[in-house]
PDB file of C-alpha atoms in Angstrom:
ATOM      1  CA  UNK A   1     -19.534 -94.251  52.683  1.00 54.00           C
ATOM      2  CA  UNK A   2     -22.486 -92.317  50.771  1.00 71.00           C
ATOM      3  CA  UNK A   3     -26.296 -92.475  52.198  1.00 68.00           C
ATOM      4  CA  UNK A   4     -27.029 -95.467  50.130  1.00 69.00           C
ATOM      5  CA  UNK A   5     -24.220 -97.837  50.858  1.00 74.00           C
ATOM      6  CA  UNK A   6     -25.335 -97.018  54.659  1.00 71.00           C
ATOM      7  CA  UNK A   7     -28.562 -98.132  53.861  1.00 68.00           C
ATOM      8  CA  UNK A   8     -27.691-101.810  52.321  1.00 71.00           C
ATOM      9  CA  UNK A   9     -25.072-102.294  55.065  1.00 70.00           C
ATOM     10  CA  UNK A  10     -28.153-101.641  58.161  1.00 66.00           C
ATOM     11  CA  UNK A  11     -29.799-105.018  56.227  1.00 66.00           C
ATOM     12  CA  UNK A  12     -26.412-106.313  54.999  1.00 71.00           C
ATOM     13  CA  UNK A  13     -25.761-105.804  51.857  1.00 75.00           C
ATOM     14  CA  UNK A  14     -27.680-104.180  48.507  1.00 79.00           C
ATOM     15  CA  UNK A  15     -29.079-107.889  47.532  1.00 86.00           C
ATOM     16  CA  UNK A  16     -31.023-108.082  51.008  1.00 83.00           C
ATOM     17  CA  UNK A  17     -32.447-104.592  51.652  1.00 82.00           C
ATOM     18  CA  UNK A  18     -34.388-105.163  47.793  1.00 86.00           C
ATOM     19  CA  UNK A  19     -35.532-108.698  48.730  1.00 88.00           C
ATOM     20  CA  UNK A  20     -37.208-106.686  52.411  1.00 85.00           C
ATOM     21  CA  UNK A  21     -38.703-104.245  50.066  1.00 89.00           C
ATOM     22  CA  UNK A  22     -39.740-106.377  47.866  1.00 91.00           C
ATOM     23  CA  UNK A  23     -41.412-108.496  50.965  1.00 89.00           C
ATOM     24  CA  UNK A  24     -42.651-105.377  51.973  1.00 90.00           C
ATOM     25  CA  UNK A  25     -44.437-104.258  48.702  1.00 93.00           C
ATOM     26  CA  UNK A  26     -45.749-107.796  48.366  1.00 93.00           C
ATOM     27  CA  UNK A  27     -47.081-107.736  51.580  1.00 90.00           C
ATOM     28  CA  UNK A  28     -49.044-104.172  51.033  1.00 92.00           C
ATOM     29  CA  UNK A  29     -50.549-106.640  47.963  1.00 94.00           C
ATOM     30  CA  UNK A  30     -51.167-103.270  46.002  1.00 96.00           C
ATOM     31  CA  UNK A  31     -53.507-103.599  43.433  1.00 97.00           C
ATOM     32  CA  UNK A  32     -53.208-102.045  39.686  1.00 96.00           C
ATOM     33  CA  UNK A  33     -55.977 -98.907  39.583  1.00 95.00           C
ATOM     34  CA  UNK A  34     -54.536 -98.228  43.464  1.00 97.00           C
ATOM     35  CA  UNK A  35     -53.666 -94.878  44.609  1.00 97.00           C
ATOM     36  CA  UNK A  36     -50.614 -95.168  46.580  1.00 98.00           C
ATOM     37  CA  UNK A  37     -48.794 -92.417  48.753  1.00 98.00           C
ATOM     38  CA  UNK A  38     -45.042 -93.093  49.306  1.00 98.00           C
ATOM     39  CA  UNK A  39     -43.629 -91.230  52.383  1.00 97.00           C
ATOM     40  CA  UNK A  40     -40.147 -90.906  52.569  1.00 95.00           C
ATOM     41  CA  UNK A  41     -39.008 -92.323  48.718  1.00 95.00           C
ATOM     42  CA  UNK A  42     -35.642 -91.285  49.540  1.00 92.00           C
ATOM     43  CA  UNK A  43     -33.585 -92.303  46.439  1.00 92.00           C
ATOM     44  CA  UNK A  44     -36.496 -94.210  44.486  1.00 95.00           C
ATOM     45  CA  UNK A  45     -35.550 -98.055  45.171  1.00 93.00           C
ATOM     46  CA  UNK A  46     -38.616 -98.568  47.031  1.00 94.00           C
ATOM     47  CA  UNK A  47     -40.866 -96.609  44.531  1.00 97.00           C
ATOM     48  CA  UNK A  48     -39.730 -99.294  41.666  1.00 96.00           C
ATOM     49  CA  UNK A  49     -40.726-101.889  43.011  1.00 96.00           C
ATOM     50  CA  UNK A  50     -44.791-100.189  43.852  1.00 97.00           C
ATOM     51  CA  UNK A  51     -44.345 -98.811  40.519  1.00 97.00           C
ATOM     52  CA  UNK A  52     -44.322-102.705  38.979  1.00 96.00           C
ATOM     53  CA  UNK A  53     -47.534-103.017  40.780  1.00 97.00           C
ATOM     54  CA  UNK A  54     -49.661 -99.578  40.128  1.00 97.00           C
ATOM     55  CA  UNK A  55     -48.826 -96.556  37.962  1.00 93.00           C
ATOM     56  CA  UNK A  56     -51.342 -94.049  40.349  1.00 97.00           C
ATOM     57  CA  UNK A  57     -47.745 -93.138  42.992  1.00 98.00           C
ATOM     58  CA  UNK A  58     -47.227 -90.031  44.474  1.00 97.00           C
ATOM     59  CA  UNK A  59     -44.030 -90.024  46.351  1.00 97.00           C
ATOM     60  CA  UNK A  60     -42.587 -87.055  49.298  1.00 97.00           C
ATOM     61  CA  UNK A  61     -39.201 -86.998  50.324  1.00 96.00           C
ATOM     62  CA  UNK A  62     -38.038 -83.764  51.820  1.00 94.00           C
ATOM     63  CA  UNK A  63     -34.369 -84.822  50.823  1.00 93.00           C
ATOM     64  CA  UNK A  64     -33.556 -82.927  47.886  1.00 95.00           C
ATOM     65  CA  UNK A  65     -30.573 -84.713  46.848  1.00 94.00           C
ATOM     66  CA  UNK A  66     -32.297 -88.358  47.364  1.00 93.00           C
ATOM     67  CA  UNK A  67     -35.182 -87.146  44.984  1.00 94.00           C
ATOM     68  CA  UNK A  68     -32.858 -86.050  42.378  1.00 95.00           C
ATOM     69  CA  UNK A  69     -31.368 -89.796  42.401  1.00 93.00           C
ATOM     70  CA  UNK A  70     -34.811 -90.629  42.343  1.00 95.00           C
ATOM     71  CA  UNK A  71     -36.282 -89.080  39.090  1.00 95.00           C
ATOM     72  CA  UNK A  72     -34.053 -90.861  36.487  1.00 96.00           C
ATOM     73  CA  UNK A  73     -35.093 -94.338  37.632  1.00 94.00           C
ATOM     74  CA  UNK A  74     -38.917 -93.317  37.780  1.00 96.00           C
ATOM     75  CA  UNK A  75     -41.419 -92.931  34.999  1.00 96.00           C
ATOM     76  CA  UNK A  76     -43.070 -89.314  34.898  1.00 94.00           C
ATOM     77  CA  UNK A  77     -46.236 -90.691  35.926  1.00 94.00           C
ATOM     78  CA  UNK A  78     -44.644 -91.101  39.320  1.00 97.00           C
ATOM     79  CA  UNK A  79     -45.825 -87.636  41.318  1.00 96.00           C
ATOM     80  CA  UNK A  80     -42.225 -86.697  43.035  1.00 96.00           C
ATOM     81  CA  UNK A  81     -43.042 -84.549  45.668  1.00 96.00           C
ATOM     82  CA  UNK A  82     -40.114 -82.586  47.433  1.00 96.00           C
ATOM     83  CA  UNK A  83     -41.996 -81.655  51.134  1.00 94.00           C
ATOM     84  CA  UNK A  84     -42.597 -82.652  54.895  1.00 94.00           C
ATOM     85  CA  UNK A  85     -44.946 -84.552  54.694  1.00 93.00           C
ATOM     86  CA  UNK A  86     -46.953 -82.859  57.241  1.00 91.00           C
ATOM     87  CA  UNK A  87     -47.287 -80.654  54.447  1.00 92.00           C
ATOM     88  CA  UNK A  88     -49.263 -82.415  52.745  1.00 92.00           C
ATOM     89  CA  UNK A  89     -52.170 -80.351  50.890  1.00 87.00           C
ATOM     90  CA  UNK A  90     -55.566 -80.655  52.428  1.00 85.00           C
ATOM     91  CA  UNK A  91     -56.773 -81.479  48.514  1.00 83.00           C
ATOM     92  CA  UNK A  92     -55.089 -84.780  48.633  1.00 84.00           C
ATOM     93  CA  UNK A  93     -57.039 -85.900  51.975  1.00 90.00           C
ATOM     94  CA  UNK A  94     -58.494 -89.090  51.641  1.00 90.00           C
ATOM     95  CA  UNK A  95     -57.847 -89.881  48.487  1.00 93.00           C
ATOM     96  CA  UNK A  96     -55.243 -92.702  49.083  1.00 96.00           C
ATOM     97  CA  UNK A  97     -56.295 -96.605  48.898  1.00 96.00           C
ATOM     98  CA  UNK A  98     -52.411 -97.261  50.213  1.00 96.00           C
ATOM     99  CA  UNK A  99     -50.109 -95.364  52.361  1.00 96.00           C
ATOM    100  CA  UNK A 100     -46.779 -96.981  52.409  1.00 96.00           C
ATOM    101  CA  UNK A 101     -43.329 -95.902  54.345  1.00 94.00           C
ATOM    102  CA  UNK A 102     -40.483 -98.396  53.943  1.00 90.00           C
ATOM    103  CA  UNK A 103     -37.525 -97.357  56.395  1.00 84.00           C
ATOM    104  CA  UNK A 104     -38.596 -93.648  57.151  1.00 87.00           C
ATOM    105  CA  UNK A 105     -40.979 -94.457  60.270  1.00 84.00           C
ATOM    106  CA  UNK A 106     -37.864 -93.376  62.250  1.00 79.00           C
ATOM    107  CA  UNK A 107     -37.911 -89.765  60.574  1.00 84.00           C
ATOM    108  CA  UNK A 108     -41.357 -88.689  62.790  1.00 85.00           C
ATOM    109  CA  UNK A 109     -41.329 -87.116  65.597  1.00 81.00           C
ATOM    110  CA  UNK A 110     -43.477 -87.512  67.518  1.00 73.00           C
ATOM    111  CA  UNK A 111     -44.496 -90.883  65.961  1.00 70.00           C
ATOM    112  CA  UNK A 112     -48.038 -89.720  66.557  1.00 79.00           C
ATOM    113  CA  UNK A 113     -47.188 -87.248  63.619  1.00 88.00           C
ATOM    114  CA  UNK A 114     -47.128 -90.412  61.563  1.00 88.00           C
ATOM    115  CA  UNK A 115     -50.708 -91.511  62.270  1.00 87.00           C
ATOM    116  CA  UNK A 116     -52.351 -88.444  61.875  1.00 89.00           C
ATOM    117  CA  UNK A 117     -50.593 -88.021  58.384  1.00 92.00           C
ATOM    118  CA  UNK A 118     -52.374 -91.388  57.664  1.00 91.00           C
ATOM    119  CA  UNK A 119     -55.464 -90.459  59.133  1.00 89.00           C
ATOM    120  CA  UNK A 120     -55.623 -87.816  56.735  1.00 92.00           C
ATOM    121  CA  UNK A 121     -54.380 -89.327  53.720  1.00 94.00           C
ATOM    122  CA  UNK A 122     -56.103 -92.378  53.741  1.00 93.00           C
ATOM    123  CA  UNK A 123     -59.156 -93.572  52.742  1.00 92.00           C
ATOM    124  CA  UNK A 124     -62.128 -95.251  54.489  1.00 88.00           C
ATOM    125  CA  UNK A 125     -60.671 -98.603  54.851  1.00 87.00           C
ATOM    126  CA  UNK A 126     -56.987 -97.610  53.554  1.00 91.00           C
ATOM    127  CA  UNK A 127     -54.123-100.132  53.888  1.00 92.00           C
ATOM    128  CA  UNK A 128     -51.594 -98.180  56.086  1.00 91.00           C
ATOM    129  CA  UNK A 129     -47.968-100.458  55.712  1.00 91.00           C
ATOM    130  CA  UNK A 130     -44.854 -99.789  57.553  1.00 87.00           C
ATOM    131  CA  UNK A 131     -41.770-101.128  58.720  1.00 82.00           C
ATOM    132  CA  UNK A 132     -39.782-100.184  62.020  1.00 73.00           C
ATOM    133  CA  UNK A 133     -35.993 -99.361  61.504  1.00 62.00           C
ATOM    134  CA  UNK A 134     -34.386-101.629  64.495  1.00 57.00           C
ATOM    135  CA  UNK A 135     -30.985-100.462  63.485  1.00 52.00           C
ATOM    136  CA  UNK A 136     -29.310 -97.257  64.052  1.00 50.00           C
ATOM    137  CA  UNK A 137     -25.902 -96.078  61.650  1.00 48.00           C
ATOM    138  CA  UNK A 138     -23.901 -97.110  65.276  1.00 53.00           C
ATOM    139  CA  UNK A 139     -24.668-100.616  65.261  1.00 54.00           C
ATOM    140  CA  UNK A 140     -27.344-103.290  65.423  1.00 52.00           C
ATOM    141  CA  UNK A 141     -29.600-103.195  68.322  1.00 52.00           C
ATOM    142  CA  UNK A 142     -30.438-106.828  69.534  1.00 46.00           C
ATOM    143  CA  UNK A 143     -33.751-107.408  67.923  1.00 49.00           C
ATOM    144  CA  UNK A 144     -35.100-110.023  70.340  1.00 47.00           C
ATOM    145  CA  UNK A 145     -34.839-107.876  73.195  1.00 53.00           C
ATOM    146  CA  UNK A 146     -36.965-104.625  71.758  1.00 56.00           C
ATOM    147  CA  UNK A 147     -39.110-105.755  68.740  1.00 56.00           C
ATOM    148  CA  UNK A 148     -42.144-106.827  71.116  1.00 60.00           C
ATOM    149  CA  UNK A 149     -41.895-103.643  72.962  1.00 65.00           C
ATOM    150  CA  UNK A 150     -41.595-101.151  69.786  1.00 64.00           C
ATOM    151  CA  UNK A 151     -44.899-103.566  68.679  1.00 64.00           C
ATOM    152  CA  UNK A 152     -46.608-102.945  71.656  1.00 68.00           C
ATOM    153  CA  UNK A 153     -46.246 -99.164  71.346  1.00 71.00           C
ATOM    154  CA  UNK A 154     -47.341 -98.778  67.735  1.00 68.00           C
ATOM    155  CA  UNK A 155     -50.396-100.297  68.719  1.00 68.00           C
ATOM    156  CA  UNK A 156     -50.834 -98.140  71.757  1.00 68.00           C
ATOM    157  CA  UNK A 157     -50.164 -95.204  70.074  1.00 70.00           C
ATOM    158  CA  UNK A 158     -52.677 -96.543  66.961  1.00 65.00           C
ATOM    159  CA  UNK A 159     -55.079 -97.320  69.495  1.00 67.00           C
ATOM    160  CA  UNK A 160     -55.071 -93.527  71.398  1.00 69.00           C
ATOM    161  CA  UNK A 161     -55.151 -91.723  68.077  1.00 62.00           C
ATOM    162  CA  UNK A 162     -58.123 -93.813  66.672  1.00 61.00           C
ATOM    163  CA  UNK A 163     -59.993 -95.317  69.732  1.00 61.00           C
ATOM    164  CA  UNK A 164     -58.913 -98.992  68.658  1.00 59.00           C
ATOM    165  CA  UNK A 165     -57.320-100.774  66.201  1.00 57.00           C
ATOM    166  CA  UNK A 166     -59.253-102.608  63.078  1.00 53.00           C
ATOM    167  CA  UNK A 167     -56.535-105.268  62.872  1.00 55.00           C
ATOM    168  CA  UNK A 168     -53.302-105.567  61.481  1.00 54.00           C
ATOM    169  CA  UNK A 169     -51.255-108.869  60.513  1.00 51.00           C
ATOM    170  CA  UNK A 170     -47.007-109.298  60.649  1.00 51.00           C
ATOM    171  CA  UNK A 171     -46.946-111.370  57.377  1.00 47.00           C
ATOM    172  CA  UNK A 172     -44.434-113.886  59.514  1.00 45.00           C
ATOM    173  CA  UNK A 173     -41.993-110.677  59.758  1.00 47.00           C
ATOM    174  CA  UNK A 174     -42.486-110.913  63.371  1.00 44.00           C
ATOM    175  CA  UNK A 175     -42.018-113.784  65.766  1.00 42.00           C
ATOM    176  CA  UNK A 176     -43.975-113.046  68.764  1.00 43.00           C
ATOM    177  CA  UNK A 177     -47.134-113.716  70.969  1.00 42.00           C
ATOM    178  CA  UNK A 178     -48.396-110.397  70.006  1.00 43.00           C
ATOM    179  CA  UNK A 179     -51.677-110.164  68.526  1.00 45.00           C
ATOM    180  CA  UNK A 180     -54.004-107.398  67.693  1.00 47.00           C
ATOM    181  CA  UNK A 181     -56.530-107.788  70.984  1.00 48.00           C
ATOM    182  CA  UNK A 182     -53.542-107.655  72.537  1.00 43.00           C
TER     183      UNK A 182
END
């Protein structure tokens, strides 16, 4: 089984991962002139559905391969960007309105890595959206039992990085107590 059929079967089956991007892209509610940054495009799926919303992407994958299945389904206005991340050039600091990383939160390590990629890229008042893969390629972790806890530690690790946490909102993807004064 290739990369992508991997993918679909974690969120069972190609028709459901699109419909939790697409939930996930609606969510970010991107707006047309937007300047988005794309971490971790792997083979493009994502990136066509933020394309259908603004034309100003620039996406990184460090995946050669998964780029190069990438580029035929993307216009060229779409920046493909073949890096770490980390590597990001200074000139491209703060100049993102949208920093969005669907199913590649898993890839940083140290997760703090993450956050102070965002710092950077981001804007004053940037939308940062993410999603947390609860599934490994072994089997399905029981949700119930660690999705409050991997909340809890996003926010503590948000929190040490940046002193506090302006807000954030689960769209109804998450069924807890948890809320941001939390």
């Amino acid at each position: 089984m290739d990369y992508v059929e991997n993918v679909f079967g974690l969120f069972g089956g190609r028709e459901k991962y699109q419909e939790s991007i697409q939930k996930l892209v609606d969510f970010a509610e991107i707006k047309p002139l937007e300047n988005l940054l794309e971490l971790c495009c792997g083979t493009g799926i994502s990136t066509q559905y933020v394309i259908q919303k603004t034309n100003q992407v620039t996406a990184v994958e460090l995946n050669r391969e998964r780029l190069e299945q990438a580029r035929p389904h993307l216009p060229q206005s779409v920046r493909l960007l073949e890096l770490n991340a980390a590597d990001l050039s200074a000139q491209r600091h703060g100049q993102y309105d949208v920093l969005l990383c669907i199913n590649g939160f898993h890839y940083f390590e140290p997760n703090t890595l993450f956050y102070d990629i965002a710092s950077r890229m981001l804007q004053k008042n940037g939308r940062l959206i993410f999603n947390v893969k609860l599934h490994d390629f072994k089997g399905t972790r029981p949700v119930h039992t660690i999705l409050p806890q991997v909340v809890c530690d996003i926010l503590y690790e948000m929190k040490e990085i940046h002193g506090t946490v302006a807000g954030f909102t689960d769209g109804s993807f998450i069924d807890s107590r948890l809320h941001a004064d939390d």
